[in-house]
Short mmCIF file of C-alpha atoms in Angstrom, two decimals:
data_model
loop_
_atom_site.label_atom_id
_atom_site.label_comp_id
_atom_site.label_asym_id
_atom_site.label_seq_id
_atom_site.Cartn_x
_atom_site.Cartn_y
_atom_site.Cartn_z
CA UNK A 98 211.96 170.91 178.09
CA UNK A 99 210.91 174.02 175.99
CA UNK A 100 209.80 173.49 172.61
CA UNK A 101 212.31 174.56 169.61
CA UNK A 102 209.97 177.59 168.92
CA UNK A 103 210.33 178.99 172.52
CA UNK A 104 214.32 178.27 172.25
CA UNK A 105 214.48 180.00 168.93
CA UNK A 106 212.56 183.05 170.26
CA UNK A 107 214.89 183.61 173.19
CA UNK A 108 217.99 183.15 170.92
CA UNK A 109 216.04 186.09 169.11
CA UNK A 110 215.39 188.22 171.89
CA UNK A 111 219.14 187.73 173.12
CA UNK A 112 220.52 188.79 169.90
CA UNK A 113 218.52 191.91 169.90
CA UNK A 114 219.83 192.64 173.58
CA UNK A 115 223.30 191.88 172.18
CA UNK A 116 223.18 194.29 169.58
CA UNK A 117 221.88 197.04 171.83
CA UNK A 118 224.74 196.68 174.16
CA UNK A 119 227.19 196.40 171.53
CA UNK A 120 226.10 199.64 170.12
CA UNK A 121 226.04 200.89 173.55
CA UNK A 122 229.73 200.03 174.24
CA UNK A 123 230.94 201.30 170.78
CA UNK A 124 228.91 204.81 171.81
CA UNK A 125 230.70 205.13 175.13
CA UNK A 126 234.04 204.11 173.60
CA UNK A 127 233.60 207.47 171.36
CA UNK A 128 232.41 209.74 174.38
CA UNK A 129 235.05 208.37 176.67
CA UNK A 130 237.53 209.97 173.73
CA UNK A 131 235.59 212.90 173.84
CA UNK A 132 235.50 213.19 177.59
CA UNK A 133 239.27 212.58 177.91
CA UNK A 134 239.81 215.42 175.09
CA UNK A 135 238.00 217.89 177.14
CA UNK A 136 240.17 216.92 180.22
CA UNK A 137 243.31 217.57 178.48
CA UNK A 138 242.05 220.93 177.12
CA UNK A 139 241.39 221.99 180.64
CA UNK A 140 244.90 221.23 181.97
CA UNK A 141 246.58 224.38 180.37
CA UNK A 142 243.95 226.55 182.42
CA UNK A 143 244.54 224.27 185.60
CA UNK A 144 248.18 224.65 185.39
CA UNK A 145 248.16 228.69 184.87
CA UNK A 146 245.64 228.90 187.26
CA UNK A 147 247.55 226.85 189.86
CA UNK A 148 250.79 229.03 189.06
CA UNK A 149 249.25 232.14 189.82
CA UNK A 150 247.77 230.98 193.12
CA UNK A 151 251.06 229.77 194.25
CA UNK A 152 252.77 233.14 193.41
CA UNK A 153 249.87 234.84 195.43
CA UNK A 154 250.12 232.73 198.71
CA UNK A 155 253.67 233.23 198.44
CA UNK A 156 253.13 237.22 198.17
CA UNK A 157 250.60 237.47 201.00
CA UNK A 158 251.71 236.56 204.45
CA UNK A 159 248.57 235.48 206.51
CA UNK A 160 245.70 234.73 204.31
CA UNK A 161 242.56 236.68 205.77
CA UNK A 162 239.75 234.98 203.44
CA UNK A 163 236.81 233.27 204.50
CA UNK A 164 237.27 230.58 202.05
CA UNK A 165 240.70 229.62 203.72
CA UNK A 166 239.61 229.81 207.26
CA UNK A 167 237.57 227.21 209.47
CA UNK A 168 233.54 227.61 209.00
CA UNK A 169 231.03 227.60 211.51
CA UNK A 170 231.32 224.54 213.96
CA UNK A 171 228.13 224.18 214.86
CA UNK A 172 226.41 224.00 211.22
CA UNK A 173 226.07 220.80 209.34
CA UNK A 174 228.43 219.53 206.84
CA UNK A 175 228.06 220.30 203.32
CA UNK A 176 228.56 217.16 200.97
CA UNK A 177 228.53 217.30 197.16
CA UNK A 178 227.51 213.94 195.42
CA UNK A 179 228.78 213.96 192.18
CA UNK A 180 227.41 210.98 189.82
CA UNK A 181 226.03 210.46 186.21
CA UNK A 182 222.75 211.23 185.33
CA UNK A 183 222.21 207.45 183.42
CA UNK A 184 222.76 204.14 184.55
CA UNK A 185 223.72 200.97 182.69
CA UNK A 186 227.32 201.04 183.85
CA UNK A 187 227.51 198.41 186.19
CA UNK A 188 228.53 199.49 190.17
CA UNK A 189 229.82 203.03 189.02
CA UNK A 190 226.69 205.06 190.58
CA UNK A 191 226.14 202.60 193.37
CA UNK A 192 229.45 202.81 194.58
CA UNK A 193 229.35 206.76 194.88
CA UNK A 194 226.26 206.33 196.60
CA UNK A 195 227.32 203.69 198.90
CA UNK A 196 230.06 205.97 199.90
CA UNK A 197 227.93 208.71 200.54
CA UNK A 198 225.33 206.58 202.55
CA UNK A 199 228.16 205.51 204.50
CA UNK A 200 228.92 209.05 205.51
CA UNK A 201 225.15 209.70 206.21
CA UNK A 202 225.21 206.97 208.70
CA UNK A 203 228.51 208.18 210.43
CA UNK A 204 227.35 211.60 210.58
CA UNK A 205 223.88 212.23 210.48
CA UNK A 206 224.41 216.21 210.47
CA UNK A 207 224.76 216.49 206.52
CA UNK A 208 223.62 219.18 203.95
CA UNK A 209 223.59 217.40 200.38
CA UNK A 210 224.04 218.84 197.44
CA UNK A 211 223.74 216.48 194.33
CA UNK A 212 225.16 217.04 190.57
CA UNK A 213 224.11 214.30 188.34
CA UNK A 214 220.60 212.81 188.40
CA UNK A 215 221.18 209.54 189.90
CA UNK A 216 222.81 211.01 192.98
CA UNK A 217 219.78 213.56 193.13
CA UNK A 218 217.82 210.77 193.60
CA UNK A 219 219.48 208.73 196.01
CA UNK A 220 220.23 211.83 198.08
CA UNK A 221 216.23 212.42 198.13
CA UNK A 222 215.75 208.67 199.26
CA UNK A 223 218.34 208.74 202.44
CA UNK A 224 218.20 212.33 203.28
CA UNK A 225 215.42 214.98 204.39
CA UNK A 226 217.19 218.21 203.07
CA UNK A 227 219.10 218.61 199.99
CA UNK A 228 220.15 222.20 199.20
CA UNK A 229 220.42 221.83 195.45
CA UNK A 230 220.81 219.76 192.57
CA UNK A 231 221.86 219.58 189.43
CA UNK A 232 222.30 217.48 186.10
CA UNK A 233 225.76 216.31 185.01
CA UNK A 234 225.09 216.06 181.23
CA UNK A 235 224.43 219.87 180.42
CA UNK A 236 225.60 221.85 177.12
CA UNK A 237 227.81 224.14 179.43
CA UNK A 238 229.38 222.23 182.15
CA UNK A 239 231.05 225.25 183.20
CA UNK A 240 228.14 226.92 183.99
CA UNK A 241 226.62 224.11 186.22
CA UNK A 242 230.24 224.24 188.02
CA UNK A 243 229.77 227.84 188.60
CA UNK A 244 226.28 227.43 189.94
CA UNK A 245 227.17 224.89 192.41
CA UNK A 246 230.48 226.76 193.57
CA UNK A 247 228.55 229.90 194.15
CA UNK A 248 225.40 228.04 196.02
CA UNK A 249 228.25 225.88 198.30
CA UNK A 250 230.21 229.19 198.76
CA UNK A 251 227.54 231.35 199.79
CA UNK A 252 226.44 228.74 202.11
CA UNK A 253 229.69 228.25 203.63
CA UNK A 254 230.43 232.06 204.26
CA UNK A 255 226.94 232.60 205.76
CA UNK A 256 227.38 229.81 208.16
CA UNK A 257 224.84 227.36 206.88
CA UNK A 258 227.25 224.60 206.37
CA UNK A 259 230.96 224.15 208.38
CA UNK A 260 232.88 223.14 205.23
CA UNK A 261 232.29 221.37 201.95
CA UNK A 262 233.29 217.81 201.24
CA UNK A 263 233.13 216.43 197.52
CA UNK A 264 232.21 212.99 196.67
CA UNK A 265 233.44 212.16 192.98
CA UNK A 266 235.07 209.12 191.01
CA UNK A 267 238.72 208.96 190.48
CA UNK A 268 239.13 207.74 186.85
CA UNK A 269 242.30 205.19 187.82
CA UNK A 270 241.81 203.44 184.46
CA UNK A 271 239.29 202.39 182.09
CA UNK A 272 238.82 199.04 184.47
CA UNK A 273 238.77 200.88 187.73
CA UNK A 274 237.08 203.67 188.82
CA UNK A 275 237.04 204.49 192.41
CA UNK A 276 235.05 207.04 194.35
CA UNK A 277 236.81 209.53 196.69
CA UNK A 278 235.79 211.65 199.21
CA UNK A 279 237.77 215.17 199.49
CA UNK A 280 237.52 218.63 201.34
CA UNK A 281 237.07 221.50 198.87
CA UNK A 282 236.15 223.77 201.48
CA UNK A 283 237.99 225.72 203.88
CA UNK A 284 240.66 225.41 200.97
CA UNK A 285 243.87 224.16 202.54
CA UNK A 286 246.90 226.04 201.94
CA UNK A 287 249.03 222.84 201.17
CA UNK A 288 246.80 221.70 198.94
CA UNK A 289 246.90 224.56 196.55
CA UNK A 290 250.58 224.79 196.42
CA UNK A 291 250.92 220.87 195.85
CA UNK A 292 248.89 221.30 192.73
CA UNK A 293 251.18 224.09 191.04
CA UNK A 294 254.05 223.37 188.57
CA UNK A 295 257.40 223.20 190.09
CA UNK A 296 258.48 226.40 188.94
CA UNK A 297 260.61 228.38 191.05
CA UNK A 298 259.38 231.52 192.91
CA UNK A 299 259.63 234.58 190.16
CA UNK A 300 260.76 237.05 192.70
CA UNK A 301 259.03 240.06 193.45
CA UNK A 302 255.61 240.31 191.77
CA UNK A 303 253.16 243.23 191.22
CA UNK A 304 249.72 242.84 192.30
CA UNK A 305 246.99 245.00 191.20
CA UNK A 306 244.78 245.91 193.03
CA UNK A 307 246.49 244.05 195.89
CA UNK A 308 247.47 240.44 196.58
CA UNK A 309 244.53 240.08 199.08
CA UNK A 310 242.08 241.22 196.62
CA UNK A 311 243.53 239.56 193.73
CA UNK A 312 243.33 236.48 195.95
CA UNK A 313 240.00 237.00 197.02
CA UNK A 314 238.67 236.92 193.29
CA UNK A 315 241.04 233.83 192.48
CA UNK A 316 240.05 231.38 195.31
CA UNK A 317 236.22 231.30 194.03
CA UNK A 318 237.59 230.55 190.56
CA UNK A 319 239.72 227.76 191.77
CA UNK A 320 236.43 226.27 193.61
CA UNK A 321 234.74 226.57 190.71
CA UNK A 322 237.38 224.98 188.33
CA UNK A 323 238.00 222.24 191.05
CA UNK A 324 234.29 221.23 190.67
CA UNK A 325 234.50 221.72 186.88
CA UNK A 326 237.57 219.38 186.41
CA UNK A 327 235.46 217.01 189.12
CA UNK A 328 232.74 217.10 186.57
CA UNK A 329 234.78 216.10 183.34
CA UNK A 330 236.57 213.24 185.19
CA UNK A 331 233.04 212.07 186.45
CA UNK A 332 232.11 212.21 182.80
CA UNK A 333 235.30 210.15 181.39
CA UNK A 334 234.96 207.66 184.19
CA UNK A 335 231.08 207.02 183.70
CA UNK A 336 231.27 206.10 180.16
CA UNK A 337 234.48 203.58 180.88
CA UNK A 338 232.19 202.41 183.40
CA UNK A 339 229.58 202.10 180.93
CA UNK A 340 231.87 200.64 178.31
CA UNK A 341 233.36 197.75 180.47
CA UNK A 342 229.68 196.90 181.72
CA UNK A 343 228.37 196.82 178.12
CA UNK A 344 231.33 194.64 176.96
CA UNK A 345 230.70 192.32 179.78
CA UNK A 346 226.82 192.27 178.76
CA UNK A 347 227.79 191.64 175.18
CA UNK A 348 229.95 188.62 176.24
CA UNK A 349 227.34 187.20 178.72
CA UNK A 350 224.89 187.35 175.80
CA UNK A 351 227.03 185.54 173.48
CA UNK A 352 227.38 182.98 176.11
CA UNK A 353 223.81 182.41 176.55
CA UNK A 354 223.15 182.33 172.98
CA UNK A 355 226.04 179.77 172.17
CA UNK A 356 224.58 177.47 175.35
CA UNK A 357 220.56 177.99 174.13
CA UNK A 358 221.65 177.07 170.37
CA UNK A 359 223.02 173.80 171.77
CA UNK A 360 219.88 172.93 173.82
CA UNK A 361 217.98 174.04 170.80
CA UNK A 362 219.95 171.55 168.66
CA UNK A 363 219.22 168.83 170.96
CA UNK A 364 215.61 169.27 171.11
CA UNK A 365 214.86 169.58 167.36
CA UNK A 366 217.25 166.33 166.94
CA UNK A 367 215.22 164.68 169.71
CA UNK A 368 211.87 165.68 167.83
CA UNK A 369 213.34 164.34 164.82
CA UNK A 370 214.41 161.00 166.24
CA UNK A 371 210.75 160.73 167.61
CA UNK A 372 209.22 161.27 164.52
CA UNK A 373 211.16 158.80 162.46
CA UNK A 374 210.48 156.27 165.22
CA UNK A 375 206.88 156.64 164.87
CA UNK A 376 207.11 156.15 161.34
CA UNK A 377 209.06 153.33 161.41
CA UNK A 378 206.95 152.02 164.05
CA UNK A 379 203.79 152.64 161.90
CA UNK A 380 205.28 151.01 158.88
CA UNK A 381 206.03 147.83 160.61
CA UNK A 382 202.73 147.66 162.19
CA UNK A 383 201.30 147.98 158.78
CA UNK A 384 203.64 145.38 157.47
CA UNK A 385 202.33 142.56 159.80
CA UNK B 74 265.50 244.67 173.20
CA UNK B 75 262.73 242.10 172.63
CA UNK B 76 259.92 243.71 170.74
CA UNK B 77 257.41 240.79 171.27
CA UNK B 78 256.38 238.43 174.08
CA UNK B 79 254.66 235.10 173.94
CA UNK B 80 251.18 235.55 174.76
CA UNK B 81 248.49 232.81 175.73
CA UNK B 82 244.72 233.26 176.17
CA UNK B 83 243.63 230.32 177.97
CA UNK B 84 239.82 229.41 178.81
CA UNK B 85 238.68 225.80 180.65
CA UNK B 86 237.88 224.39 177.43
CA UNK B 87 240.78 225.65 175.09
CA UNK B 88 243.74 227.62 174.19
CA UNK B 89 241.95 230.41 172.57
CA UNK B 90 245.30 232.24 171.34
CA UNK B 91 248.72 231.62 171.69
CA UNK B 92 251.39 233.55 169.88
CA UNK B 93 253.71 236.45 169.68
CA UNK B 94 252.29 239.77 171.16
CA UNK B 95 253.52 243.38 170.76
CA UNK B 96 250.91 244.99 172.87
CA UNK B 97 248.20 243.58 175.31
CA UNK B 98 245.40 245.62 176.79
CA UNK B 99 243.45 244.24 179.16
CA UNK B 100 240.32 245.24 181.12
CA UNK B 101 241.76 245.09 184.57
CA UNK B 102 239.63 245.57 187.67
CA UNK B 103 241.12 248.97 188.21
CA UNK B 104 241.01 250.23 184.94
CA UNK B 105 242.52 249.15 181.47
CA UNK B 106 246.04 248.09 181.81
CA UNK B 107 248.84 247.86 178.94
CA UNK B 108 251.15 245.25 178.62
CA UNK B 109 254.46 245.69 176.44
CA UNK B 110 257.26 243.23 176.20
CA UNK B 111 259.66 242.99 179.34
CA UNK B 112 257.08 244.23 181.71
CA UNK B 113 257.75 243.73 185.19
CA UNK B 114 256.04 240.58 186.81
CA UNK B 115 252.61 241.38 187.47
CA UNK B 116 249.28 239.69 188.31
CA UNK B 117 246.12 241.32 188.17
CA UNK B 118 242.29 240.53 188.09
CA UNK B 119 240.00 241.24 184.97
CA UNK B 120 236.76 242.44 185.13
CA UNK B 121 234.41 241.60 181.97
CA UNK B 122 235.41 243.56 178.98
CA UNK B 123 237.36 244.00 175.80
CA UNK B 124 241.20 242.53 175.50
CA UNK B 125 243.06 243.63 172.68
CA UNK B 126 246.07 242.08 171.25
CA UNK B 127 248.53 243.56 168.69
CA UNK B 128 250.03 240.03 167.27
CA UNK B 129 252.93 239.52 165.58
CA UNK B 130 253.30 236.62 163.20
CA UNK B 131 256.74 236.86 161.35
CA UNK B 132 256.69 240.34 159.67
CA UNK B 133 252.68 240.46 159.43
CA UNK B 134 250.90 242.29 162.42
CA UNK B 135 247.20 241.80 163.41
CA UNK B 136 245.03 243.25 165.60
CA UNK B 137 242.83 240.86 167.63
CA UNK B 138 239.89 241.92 169.75
CA UNK B 139 237.84 239.64 171.92
CA UNK B 140 235.50 239.98 174.57
CA UNK B 141 236.39 238.15 177.72
CA UNK B 142 234.56 237.44 180.90
CA UNK B 143 236.19 237.96 184.08
CA UNK B 144 239.56 236.42 184.70
CA UNK B 145 243.52 237.09 185.48
CA UNK B 146 246.31 238.42 183.59
CA UNK B 147 249.82 237.48 184.81
CA UNK B 148 252.97 239.02 183.46
CA UNK B 149 255.96 236.79 183.48
CA UNK B 150 259.62 237.67 182.41
CA UNK B 151 259.29 235.33 179.40
CA UNK B 152 255.37 235.37 178.60
CA UNK B 153 251.97 236.88 179.52
CA UNK B 154 249.20 234.77 180.28
CA UNK B 155 245.50 235.57 180.38
CA UNK B 156 243.15 232.93 182.10
CA UNK B 157 239.47 233.78 181.56
CA UNK B 158 235.89 231.65 181.69
CA UNK B 159 235.23 232.70 178.04
CA UNK B 160 236.54 234.46 175.27
CA UNK B 161 234.56 235.36 172.14
CA UNK B 162 235.92 236.60 168.95
CA UNK B 163 233.91 238.99 166.84
CA UNK B 164 232.49 235.93 164.36
CA UNK B 165 231.41 234.12 167.78
CA UNK B 166 229.15 236.79 168.91
CA UNK B 167 225.58 236.42 168.90
CA UNK B 168 224.38 240.19 169.17
CA UNK B 169 220.47 239.67 169.30
CA UNK B 170 221.26 237.21 172.40
CA UNK B 171 223.90 239.77 173.90
CA UNK B 172 221.47 242.25 173.84
CA UNK B 173 218.84 240.05 175.60
CA UNK B 174 221.34 239.24 178.17
CA UNK B 175 222.26 242.94 178.83
CA UNK B 176 218.41 243.80 179.19
CA UNK B 177 217.78 240.83 181.68
CA UNK B 178 220.84 241.57 183.52
CA UNK B 179 220.11 245.31 184.08
CA UNK B 180 216.33 244.40 185.05
CA UNK B 181 217.96 242.25 187.80
CA UNK B 182 220.39 244.57 188.98
CA UNK B 183 217.66 247.17 189.27
CA UNK B 184 215.71 244.60 191.45
CA UNK B 185 218.49 243.87 193.42
CA UNK B 186 217.60 246.05 196.09
CA UNK B 187 220.50 246.77 198.10
CA UNK B 188 221.78 243.13 197.74
CA UNK B 189 225.31 244.18 197.09
CA UNK B 190 226.59 240.51 195.84
CA UNK B 191 223.86 240.26 193.60
CA UNK B 192 224.23 243.58 192.16
CA UNK B 193 228.19 242.90 191.54
CA UNK B 194 227.13 239.61 189.87
CA UNK B 195 224.64 241.48 187.70
CA UNK B 196 227.35 244.14 186.99
CA UNK B 197 229.87 241.40 185.47
CA UNK B 198 227.01 240.11 183.37
CA UNK B 199 226.04 243.79 181.97
CA UNK B 200 229.84 244.28 181.50
CA UNK B 201 230.59 241.02 179.51
CA UNK B 202 227.45 241.58 177.44
CA UNK B 203 228.47 245.21 176.55
CA UNK B 204 231.86 243.88 175.92
CA UNK B 205 230.34 241.45 173.35
CA UNK B 206 228.28 244.45 171.87
CA UNK B 207 231.56 246.55 171.48
CA UNK B 208 233.41 243.94 169.85
CA UNK B 209 230.71 242.98 167.42
CA UNK B 210 230.25 246.65 166.32
CA UNK B 211 233.95 247.10 166.00
CA UNK B 212 234.32 244.35 163.61
CA UNK B 213 231.31 245.29 161.47
CA UNK B 214 232.63 248.85 161.34
CA UNK B 215 235.61 247.63 159.94
CA UNK B 216 233.85 245.08 157.40
CA UNK B 217 231.92 248.08 155.94
#
């Protein structure tokens, strides 16, 4: 049996761990709120963008933009893996990476892009060619989204990749974040109109310079914003996962402290009992 | 006839401005466009430039001037919406960094060497930096 002092040391170190996990939990809680706020602030933009896109698509008959046509069928598929930069969030990143890994096994012909350091490291492990990577937690996420959108759309229009998929977490609730895989290039016509608000068509609309030209400027913006929104969602989902993971860690530490305290008390009592028995035994031996 | 129309300027991070406007002058891709109330339904691409709005709040009028990046303007029967990546009011503009941006982008554009995509990308940055400087200089003129 471990000595009382050893047990006391272990309990002390557990308390320290508990304090750290508790602090991280509180920080994650505050950061979720911030991330959700950013998401809410981006919604008016999303609505306006979707409404404009809907009007445009209604105005142009057949769309002749490279983003809406299938890409070079011989080229590899481009996949963007979106993860967080840091860990300590349970299986959050592992789930995303597993999804990417399964895809890699099923379809070895993939060009990888990664946003988030965890994804970058994973992709470097299982794939030979990574086209480009970015960090998630930068000052200006919009710039990162723009850089990434530009990179994948250039590769797509130049025929280096046949399409672009995005693996990112879906923020279902604080307790549940599910990885999802969706195609973002070529852009499906139905998808864009489904995202629009249910306002009715507004009749004849004038476009300047021309509907096709406005559309050719709007589609890259749409792509950029899709990535930006996904990055915000990743952030919110990550902090939610971290909150849950740190909450569990704090509770587990508490359980272990309680158990070890009992063991320590037993050990201390045993030591006292032994000592008393020794004294009594010694006294009796002297009395004889 | 309605003299004003609700106007909203929206970026991915915030609603920069949401109020009644009398006149909106925006840097359209094909030249400046002025939007008055009761404009026909209209949608245009904007290039980086200076966005001017005559705002009306009750009886008081206010002229707002912002440097905006590329984006879009849509005039609807009941409102005017502008969406851009970024919009800066005069007091948010860092003149020195705008000057540095302008210089760097001009250099990169000169080095583009016939790469049209790169040329246009740098042109956008040049336009945005110039718009920032214009807005900043206007406001400092007014202050003096």
